[in-house]
CSV table of C-alpha atoms in Angstrom, one decimal:
chain,number,residue,atom,x,y,z
A,106,MET,CA,-40.7,-3.6,-8.4
A,107,THR,CA,-39.5,-5.5,-11.4
A,108,THR,CA,-39.3,-9.3,-11.5
A,109,GLN,CA,-35.5,-9.0,-11.8
A,110,SER,CA,-35.1,-6.9,-8.7
A,111,THR,CA,-37.5,-9.1,-6.8
A,112,GLY,CA,-35.4,-12.1,-7.7
A,113,ARG,CA,-32.2,-10.4,-6.4
A,114,LEU,CA,-33.9,-9.4,-3.2
A,115,GLY,CA,-35.2,-12.9,-2.7
A,116,PHE,CA,-31.7,-14.4,-3.3
A,117,PHE,CA,-30.3,-11.9,-0.8
A,118,ARG,CA,-33.0,-12.6,1.8
A,119,GLU,CA,-32.5,-16.4,1.5
A,120,GLY,CA,-28.7,-16.0,1.9
A,121,LEU,CA,-29.2,-14.0,5.1
A,122,LEU,CA,-31.6,-16.7,6.4
A,123,ASP,CA,-28.9,-19.3,5.7
A,124,ILE,CA,-26.4,-17.4,7.7
A,125,PHE,CA,-28.8,-17.0,10.6
A,126,HIS,CA,-29.7,-20.7,10.6
A,127,LEU,CA,-26.1,-21.7,10.6
A,128,PHE,CA,-25.4,-19.4,13.6
A,129,PHE,CA,-28.4,-20.7,15.4
A,130,ALA,CA,-27.4,-24.3,14.8
A,131,LEU,CA,-23.8,-23.7,16.0
A,132,THR,CA,-24.9,-21.7,19.2
A,133,PRO,CA,-25.1,-23.9,22.3
A,134,ALA,CA,-28.6,-24.4,23.7
A,135,TYR,CA,-27.8,-22.9,27.0
A,136,VAL,CA,-26.9,-19.6,25.3
A,137,ARG,CA,-30.0,-19.7,23.1
A,138,GLY,CA,-32.4,-20.4,26.0
A,139,ARG,CA,-31.1,-18.1,28.8
A,140,ARG,CA,-32.4,-14.7,29.6
A,141,LEU,CA,-30.2,-11.6,29.7
A,142,HIS,CA,-29.7,-10.5,33.3
A,143,THR,CA,-27.8,-7.3,32.8
A,144,THR,CA,-29.3,-4.4,34.7
A,145,HIS,CA,-30.1,-0.9,33.6
A,146,SER,CA,-27.9,0.4,36.4
A,147,SER,CA,-24.9,-1.0,34.6
A,148,LEU,CA,-25.9,1.1,31.5
A,149,SER,CA,-27.9,4.3,32.1
A,150,GLY,CA,-31.0,3.5,34.2
A,151,THR,CA,-32.3,1.2,36.9
A,152,GLY,CA,-34.2,-2.1,36.9
A,153,SER,CA,-33.6,-5.4,35.2
A,154,LEU,CA,-33.1,-5.4,31.5
A,155,SER,CA,-34.5,-8.9,31.3
A,156,ASP,CA,-37.7,-7.7,32.8
A,157,ALA,CA,-38.2,-5.1,30.1
A,158,HIS,CA,-36.9,-7.1,27.2
A,159,PRO,CA,-37.1,-10.9,27.8
A,160,ILE,CA,-35.2,-13.0,25.2
A,161,ARG,CA,-37.6,-15.9,24.6
A,162,ARG,CA,-36.5,-19.3,23.3
A,163,PRO,CA,-37.6,-20.0,19.7
A,164,ARG,CA,-40.5,-22.4,19.4
A,165,SER,CA,-38.7,-24.8,17.0
A,166,ARG,CA,-35.4,-25.5,15.4
A,167,TYR,CA,-36.2,-23.4,12.3
A,168,ALA,CA,-38.3,-20.7,14.0
A,169,CYS,CA,-37.4,-17.1,14.6
A,170,CYS,CA,-39.2,-13.8,14.6
A,171,GLY,CA,-42.5,-15.7,14.9
A,172,ARG,CA,-42.1,-17.3,11.5
A,173,ARG,CA,-41.2,-20.8,10.3
A,174,HIS,CA,-38.5,-21.0,7.7
A,175,ARG,CA,-37.0,-23.6,5.4
A,176,PRO,CA,-34.2,-25.9,6.6
A,177,LEU,CA,-30.5,-25.1,6.0
A,178,SER,CA,-29.3,-25.1,2.5
A,179,ALA,CA,-26.9,-27.9,1.4
A,180,ALA,CA,-23.8,-25.6,1.6
A,181,ALA,CA,-24.7,-24.4,5.1
A,182,THR,CA,-25.5,-28.0,6.2
A,183,GLN,CA,-22.0,-29.1,5.0
A,184,VAL,CA,-20.3,-26.3,7.0
A,185,TYR,CA,-22.3,-27.2,10.1
A,186,ARG,CA,-21.4,-30.9,9.8
A,187,GLU,CA,-17.7,-30.1,9.4
A,188,CYS,CA,-17.8,-27.9,12.5
A,189,MET,CA,-19.7,-30.4,14.5
A,190,SER,CA,-17.3,-33.2,13.5
A,191,SER,CA,-14.2,-31.3,14.7
A,192,PRO,CA,-12.8,-32.5,18.0
A,193,PRO,CA,-13.1,-30.1,20.9
A,194,VAL,CA,-10.0,-28.1,21.7
A,195,SER,CA,-9.1,-28.2,25.4
A,196,PRO,CA,-5.7,-27.7,26.9
A,197,ALA,CA,-6.5,-30.3,29.5
A,198,ASN,CA,-7.1,-32.9,26.7
A,199,HIS,CA,-3.8,-32.4,24.8
A,200,ASP,CA,-1.7,-35.5,24.5
A,201,THR,CA,1.3,-33.6,23.1
A,202,ASP,CA,4.2,-32.4,25.2
A,203,ALA,CA,3.0,-29.2,26.9
A,204,THR,CA,6.5,-28.3,28.2
A,205,GLY,CA,7.2,-24.6,27.6
A,206,VAL,CA,10.4,-23.4,25.8
A,207,LEU,CA,12.6,-20.4,26.4
A,208,MET,CA,12.3,-18.2,23.3
A,209,ARG,CA,16.1,-17.4,23.2
A,210,ASP,CA,16.7,-21.2,23.0
A,211,VAL,CA,14.4,-21.4,20.0
A,212,MET,CA,16.2,-18.4,18.4
A,213,GLY,CA,19.6,-20.0,19.2
A,214,GLN,CA,18.6,-23.2,17.4
A,215,LEU,CA,17.4,-21.3,14.3
A,216,LEU,CA,20.8,-19.5,14.2
A,217,GLN,CA,22.3,-22.5,12.5
A,218,LYS,CA,19.7,-22.4,9.6
A,219,LEU,CA,19.4,-20.2,6.5
A,220,ARG,CA,16.5,-17.9,7.3
A,221,TYR,CA,14.6,-15.4,5.0
A,222,GLU,CA,11.5,-13.3,5.2
A,223,PRO,CA,9.8,-11.1,2.5
A,224,THR,CA,9.4,-7.4,3.2
A,225,ALA,CA,6.8,-5.0,1.9
A,226,LYS,CA,9.2,-2.1,1.9
A,227,ARG,CA,10.5,-0.6,-1.2
A,228,VAL,CA,14.3,-1.0,-1.0
A,229,ARG,CA,16.9,1.0,-3.0
A,230,ALA,CA,20.7,1.1,-3.0
A,231,THR,CA,23.2,3.3,-4.7
A,232,LEU,CA,26.6,2.4,-6.0
A,233,GLY,CA,29.0,4.7,-7.9
A,234,GLY,CA,26.6,7.5,-7.7
A,235,GLN,CA,23.8,5.6,-9.4
A,236,THR,CA,20.7,3.8,-8.1
A,237,VAL,CA,21.5,0.2,-8.9
A,238,VAL,CA,18.8,-1.5,-6.8
A,239,ASP,CA,15.2,-0.6,-6.8
A,240,THR,CA,12.7,-3.3,-5.7
A,241,THR,CA,9.5,-3.9,-3.9
A,242,HIS,CA,10.2,-7.7,-3.7
A,243,ALA,CA,13.3,-7.7,-1.4
A,244,MET,CA,14.0,-10.5,1.1
A,245,LEU,CA,15.6,-10.2,4.5
A,246,VAL,CA,18.2,-13.0,4.7
A,247,TRP,CA,20.0,-14.3,7.8
A,248,GLU,CA,22.7,-16.8,6.7
A,249,PRO,CA,23.6,-19.4,9.3
A,250,ARG,CA,25.2,-18.0,12.5
A,251,ARG,CA,24.6,-14.4,11.4
A,252,VAL,CA,22.7,-12.4,14.0
A,253,VAL,CA,21.6,-9.4,11.8
A,254,PRO,CA,19.9,-9.7,8.4
A,255,GLY,CA,21.0,-8.6,5.0
A,256,TYR,CA,19.1,-7.9,1.8
A,257,ALA,CA,18.5,-10.3,-1.1
A,258,VAL,CA,16.9,-8.8,-4.2
A,259,PRO,CA,15.6,-10.3,-7.5
A,260,TYR,CA,18.1,-10.4,-10.4
A,261,GLN,CA,15.8,-8.3,-12.6
A,262,ASP,CA,15.8,-5.4,-10.0
A,263,ILE,CA,19.6,-4.9,-10.1
A,264,ARG,CA,20.6,-2.3,-12.7
A,265,ALA,CA,24.3,-3.3,-13.0
A,266,GLU,CA,26.5,-6.0,-14.5
A,267,ILE,CA,26.3,-9.3,-12.5
A,268,SER,CA,29.1,-11.8,-13.1
A,269,PRO,CA,30.8,-14.7,-11.2
A,270,ARG,CA,33.7,-13.8,-9.0
A,271,THR,CA,36.4,-15.5,-6.9
A,272,PRO,CA,36.0,-14.8,-3.2
A,273,PRO,CA,39.1,-14.1,-1.1
A,274,PRO,CA,40.7,-17.1,0.7
A,275,PRO,CA,39.1,-17.9,4.1
A,276,GLU,CA,40.9,-16.6,7.2
A,277,ASN,CA,42.8,-19.1,9.4
A,278,GLY,CA,41.6,-19.8,12.9
A,279,PRO,CA,38.2,-19.6,14.5
A,280,VAL,CA,35.7,-16.9,13.3
A,281,GLY,CA,32.9,-15.3,15.2
A,282,PHE,CA,32.1,-14.2,18.7
A,283,MET,CA,30.6,-15.9,21.7
A,284,LEU,CA,27.1,-14.8,22.8
A,285,PRO,CA,26.3,-17.5,25.4
A,286,ASP,CA,22.9,-16.1,26.2
A,287,LEU,CA,21.9,-17.0,22.7
A,288,SER,CA,24.1,-19.6,21.2
A,289,THR,CA,26.7,-22.3,22.2
A,290,ILE,CA,28.6,-21.7,18.9
A,291,PRO,CA,30.3,-18.4,17.8
A,292,VAL,CA,28.0,-16.0,16.0
A,293,PHE,CA,28.6,-13.6,13.2
A,294,ASP,CA,27.9,-9.9,13.9
A,295,PRO,CA,28.3,-7.1,11.2
A,296,ARG,CA,32.1,-7.1,11.8
A,297,ILE,CA,32.4,-10.5,10.2
A,298,PRO,CA,33.2,-10.1,6.5
A,299,PHE,CA,30.5,-10.8,4.0
A,300,ASP,CA,32.5,-13.5,2.3
A,301,VAL,CA,32.6,-15.7,5.4
A,302,ARG,CA,30.2,-18.3,4.1
A,303,THR,CA,28.0,-20.7,6.0
A,304,THR,CA,25.8,-21.9,3.2
A,305,GLY,CA,26.4,-23.2,-0.3
A,306,GLY,CA,26.1,-21.1,-3.4
A,307,GLU,CA,27.9,-18.9,-6.0
A,308,PRO,CA,29.7,-15.6,-5.3
A,309,VAL,CA,29.0,-12.9,-7.8
A,310,GLY,CA,30.2,-9.4,-8.4
A,311,ILE,CA,28.0,-6.3,-9.0
A,312,ARG,CA,29.7,-3.7,-11.3
A,313,VAL,CA,28.4,-0.4,-12.6
A,314,ALA,CA,29.2,0.0,-16.3
A,315,GLY,CA,31.7,2.7,-17.1
A,316,THR,CA,32.9,3.0,-13.5
A,317,GLU,CA,35.2,1.3,-11.0
A,318,ALA,CA,32.4,0.8,-8.5
A,319,VAL,CA,32.0,-2.8,-7.6
A,320,ALA,CA,30.1,-4.7,-4.8
A,321,SER,CA,29.9,-8.2,-3.7
A,322,GLY,CA,26.9,-10.5,-3.9
A,323,PHE,CA,26.1,-14.2,-3.4
A,324,ARG,CA,23.6,-16.6,-4.9
A,325,ALA,CA,22.5,-19.0,-2.2
A,326,ARG,CA,21.8,-22.6,-3.3
A,327,ASP,CA,18.3,-22.7,-1.8
A,328,PRO,CA,14.9,-23.0,-3.6
A,329,GLY,CA,13.4,-20.2,-1.5
A,330,LEU,CA,16.0,-17.8,-2.9
A,331,ASP,CA,16.0,-18.8,-6.6
A,332,ASP,CA,16.7,-15.8,-8.8
A,333,TYR,CA,17.7,-13.7,-5.8
A,334,VAL,CA,21.1,-12.2,-5.0
A,335,ILE,CA,22.2,-11.5,-1.4
A,336,LEU,CA,24.1,-8.2,-1.4
A,337,ALA,CA,27.0,-7.0,0.8
A,338,PHE,CA,25.3,-4.1,2.6
A,339,ALA,CA,28.6,-2.3,3.4
A,340,ASP,CA,29.8,-2.4,-0.3
A,341,PHE,CA,27.1,0.1,-1.4
A,342,ASP,CA,27.2,3.8,-1.0
A,343,SER,CA,23.7,4.1,0.6
A,344,TRP,CA,20.6,2.2,1.3
A,345,PHE,CA,17.0,3.3,1.5
A,346,GLU,CA,13.8,1.8,2.8
A,347,GLU,CA,11.0,3.7,1.2
A,348,ASP,CA,12.4,7.3,1.4
A,349,ASP,CA,14.4,6.9,4.6
A,350,GLU,CA,18.1,6.1,4.6
A,351,ILE,CA,19.2,3.2,6.7
A,352,ILE,CA,22.7,2.4,8.0
A,353,SER,CA,24.8,-0.5,9.2
A,354,HIS,CA,22.2,-3.2,8.2
A,355,PRO,CA,18.5,-3.7,7.7
A,356,HIS,CA,16.3,-3.6,10.8
A,357,ASP,CA,15.4,-7.0,12.1
A,358,PRO,CA,11.5,-7.3,12.3
A,359,TYR,CA,12.0,-9.8,15.2
A,360,GLY,CA,14.3,-7.5,17.2
A,361,ARG,CA,13.9,-4.1,18.7
A,362,ILE,CA,15.1,-1.6,21.3
A,363,ASP,CA,13.2,-0.3,24.3
A,364,ILE,CA,14.3,2.6,26.5
A,365,ARG,CA,13.1,3.0,30.1
A,366,GLY,CA,14.0,5.4,32.8
A,367,THR,CA,15.1,3.8,36.1
A,368,SER,CA,15.8,5.0,39.6
A,369,ARG,CA,18.1,2.1,40.4
A,370,HIS,CA,21.4,3.1,42.0
A,371,VAL,CA,23.9,2.4,39.2
A,372,GLN,CA,27.6,2.5,39.8
A,373,LEU,CA,30.5,1.8,37.4
A,374,MET,CA,33.8,1.0,38.9
A,375,LEU,CA,37.3,-0.3,37.9
A,376,ASP,CA,40.1,-1.2,40.3
A,377,GLY,CA,38.2,0.4,43.2
A,378,HIS,CA,37.8,3.7,41.3
A,379,ILE,CA,34.3,5.0,40.6
A,380,LEU,CA,33.7,6.1,36.9
A,381,ALA,CA,30.0,6.9,37.3
A,382,ASP,CA,27.3,7.1,40.0
A,383,THR,CA,23.7,7.8,39.3
A,384,THR,CA,20.0,7.1,40.1
A,385,ARG,CA,18.9,8.8,36.9
A,386,ALA,CA,20.0,6.2,34.3
A,387,ARG,CA,18.0,5.2,31.2
A,388,MET,CA,18.1,1.5,30.5
A,389,LEU,CA,18.2,0.4,26.8
A,390,PHE,CA,16.9,-3.1,26.2
A,391,GLU,CA,17.9,-4.7,22.8
A,392,THR,CA,16.8,-8.1,21.7
A,393,THR,CA,19.3,-10.9,22.6
A,394,LEU,CA,21.8,-8.4,24.1
A,395,PRO,CA,22.4,-7.4,27.7
A,396,ALA,CA,20.6,-4.3,29.0
A,397,ARG,CA,22.7,-1.1,28.7
A,398,TYR,CA,22.7,1.7,31.2
A,399,TYR,CA,22.9,5.2,29.7
A,400,LEU,CA,23.9,7.8,32.3
A,401,PRO,CA,23.6,11.6,32.5
A,402,VAL,CA,26.9,13.3,31.7
A,403,GLU,CA,26.7,15.1,35.1
A,404,ASP,CA,26.8,11.8,36.9
A,405,VAL,CA,30.0,10.6,35.2
A,406,VAL,CA,32.9,11.0,37.6
A,407,ALA,CA,35.9,9.9,35.6
A,408,PRO,CA,37.4,12.4,33.1
A,409,LEU,CA,36.5,11.4,29.5
A,410,GLU,CA,38.5,12.2,26.4
A,411,PRO,CA,37.1,11.8,22.8
A,412,SER,CA,38.8,9.1,20.8
A,413,SER,CA,39.0,8.7,17.0
A,414,THR,CA,36.7,5.7,17.1
A,415,ARG,CA,33.3,6.0,15.6
A,416,SER,CA,30.6,3.3,15.3
A,417,MET,CA,27.1,3.0,13.9
A,418,CYS,CA,24.0,1.1,14.8
A,419,SER,CA,21.1,0.5,12.6
A,420,TYR,CA,18.7,1.5,15.4
A,421,LYS,CA,20.5,4.2,17.2
A,422,GLY,CA,22.7,6.0,14.7
A,423,TYR,CA,26.4,7.1,14.8
A,424,ALA,CA,28.2,7.0,18.1
A,425,THR,CA,31.3,9.0,19.3
A,426,TRP,CA,33.6,7.0,21.6
A,427,TYR,CA,35.6,8.2,24.6
A,428,SER,CA,38.6,7.0,26.7
A,429,ALA,CA,38.5,7.4,30.5
A,430,LEU,CA,41.2,8.3,32.9
A,431,VAL,CA,40.9,5.9,35.8
A,432,GLY,CA,43.4,6.5,38.6
A,433,ASP,CA,46.8,6.7,36.9
A,434,LYS,CA,45.9,4.8,33.7
A,435,ARG,CA,44.0,5.5,30.6
A,436,VAL,CA,41.3,3.1,29.5
A,437,ASP,CA,40.7,3.4,25.7
A,438,ASP,CA,37.3,3.3,24.0
A,439,ILE,CA,35.4,2.4,27.2
A,440,ALA,CA,32.3,4.7,26.7
A,441,TRP,CA,30.2,6.1,23.9
A,442,GLN,CA,27.5,8.7,23.2
A,443,TYR,CA,24.9,9.4,20.6
A,444,GLU,CA,24.9,13.1,19.9
A,445,HIS,CA,22.4,12.9,17.1
A,446,PRO,CA,20.6,9.6,17.5
A,447,LEU,CA,18.0,8.1,15.2
A,448,SER,CA,14.4,8.4,16.4
A,449,ASP,CA,14.3,5.0,18.1
A,450,ALA,CA,17.1,6.2,20.4
A,451,ALA,CA,16.1,9.8,20.9
A,452,GLU,CA,15.7,9.3,24.7
A,453,VAL,CA,19.4,8.6,25.2
A,454,GLN,CA,20.7,11.7,23.3
A,455,ASP,CA,23.8,13.0,25.0
A,456,TYR,CA,23.7,10.3,27.7
A,457,VAL,CA,26.9,8.2,28.1
A,458,ALA,CA,27.1,4.4,28.1
A,459,PHE,CA,30.0,2.3,29.2
A,460,LEU,CA,31.2,-1.1,28.1
A,461,ASP,CA,30.3,-2.7,31.5
A,462,GLU,CA,31.6,-6.0,30.2
A,463,ARG,CA,35.1,-4.6,31.0
A,464,LEU,CA,34.0,-2.8,34.3
A,465,ASP,CA,32.4,-3.6,37.6
A,466,LEU,CA,28.7,-2.8,37.4
A,467,VAL,CA,27.0,-2.4,40.8
A,468,ILE,CA,23.2,-2.1,40.9
A,469,ASP,CA,21.6,-1.1,44.2
A,470,GLY,CA,24.8,-2.2,46.0
A,471,GLU,CA,25.0,-5.6,44.3
A,472,GLN,CA,27.9,-6.3,41.9
A,473,GLN,CA,26.7,-7.8,38.7
A,474,GLU,CA,28.4,-10.6,36.8
A,475,ARG,CA,30.2,-9.3,33.7
A,476,ALA,CA,28.3,-10.1,30.5
A,477,LEU,CA,30.1,-11.9,27.7
A,478,THR,CA,29.4,-10.2,24.3
A,479,PRO,CA,31.4,-9.6,21.1
A,480,SER,CA,32.7,-6.4,22.9
A,481,SER,CA,34.1,-8.3,25.9
C-alpha cells in the first residue's frame, strides 16, 4: 500500500473514530451501561439474547473494542459542548402559552394577508393560440380575502407584450360572500372578478403581438413578488401544470378533497316533500367547506330536469346542473352531477348532489342546520 493511500485510510479511520466518540459522549450513561434483555423468542429462537451476547460497559471514557483511543478532536468537542449547553426540551417546562388553536381560525386570520408559495411545477398558459407563459419558477398567490390561489410568473417567462392598463371602475356595494366557518368578513371565491383588488400595485395588460388576444395581470407592491406578474386565470385559453391541463384555478397545496362511503340515513326534503332518500351516499369532504352528500341516482325521488347551467371545479371537473320538480313547483339549479369527473372525484361519477343549503337535510332522523356558503 502506498504512503498516499495509507494517509487517506488513516484520515478516514480517524474521522470515523471522532464520530463514534461524539456518539458515545452524547449517549446517556444508563443506555451505555445496561444489558439488552430482548429474548430470542421475540425473534426466531428461545433463551435470553443478553445471556448469549452481553453488552459490556467500556472500561474508560475513550475505550471501545478493547482499545484506548485519543480524545475527541477540537471540532467534535465543540459540537459536544453546544449540545450539552442547550436547555432540555420538555413540554412540562414550557413557560409559553400552551393553549391550542383551531386551525380554521388560523386560516381565517391569514385570509386578510397577501400570501404566496413557490411551486416546483412547470406552468404553462396559452393565449390567442400561442404559448405565452412557460416557467418553472411560478408562485401560487392568494390576495387578501381570496380563498383560492392564482399564478404569478416572472416577467421574463411571459412571451407577450406587457404594458400598464386602466382597470374598470369598482362595483358599488359590498363584494364577497360570507363563509362564517372560516371568516368573519366576506371572502372572494372564483366568481369575484380579478380586478377586485385588496392589495396595492399596478394593473398591467398581456397582449399577444399581431392578435386581439389580451389578458389581465397585476404587479403587487410586495418585495416577495418583485419582478412577478399575477395573471387572471380565466383570461387565458388554457393552463397546464407539467403536461396536465388544469381548469378553474390552480390547486391549493393546503386544501384537498376526500370521498368516503357512508351508511348514514340521508334524506333531502323541501316543504315536506322528499327529494332523495338513501343509505348509500358518498360524502365528499373539501377543506373549509361543508361536507357534501352524493347520492345514487336510483335513490333520488324527485324528478330532475337538466338545466343550461354548467360549472367547473379545479378538483372535480365539469358539472351538469338539474332543476327539481317538488310538489307543484320547480326548483331551479338545485342539484348537479359529474358525468366525467377528474381523477380526484372519480368515486362520485354519476352520483347526484344537492344544494342542501336551500333544503332540509336530515341525517339519521335528525334535521341539520342549513350551512351558510356562497351558494346559499
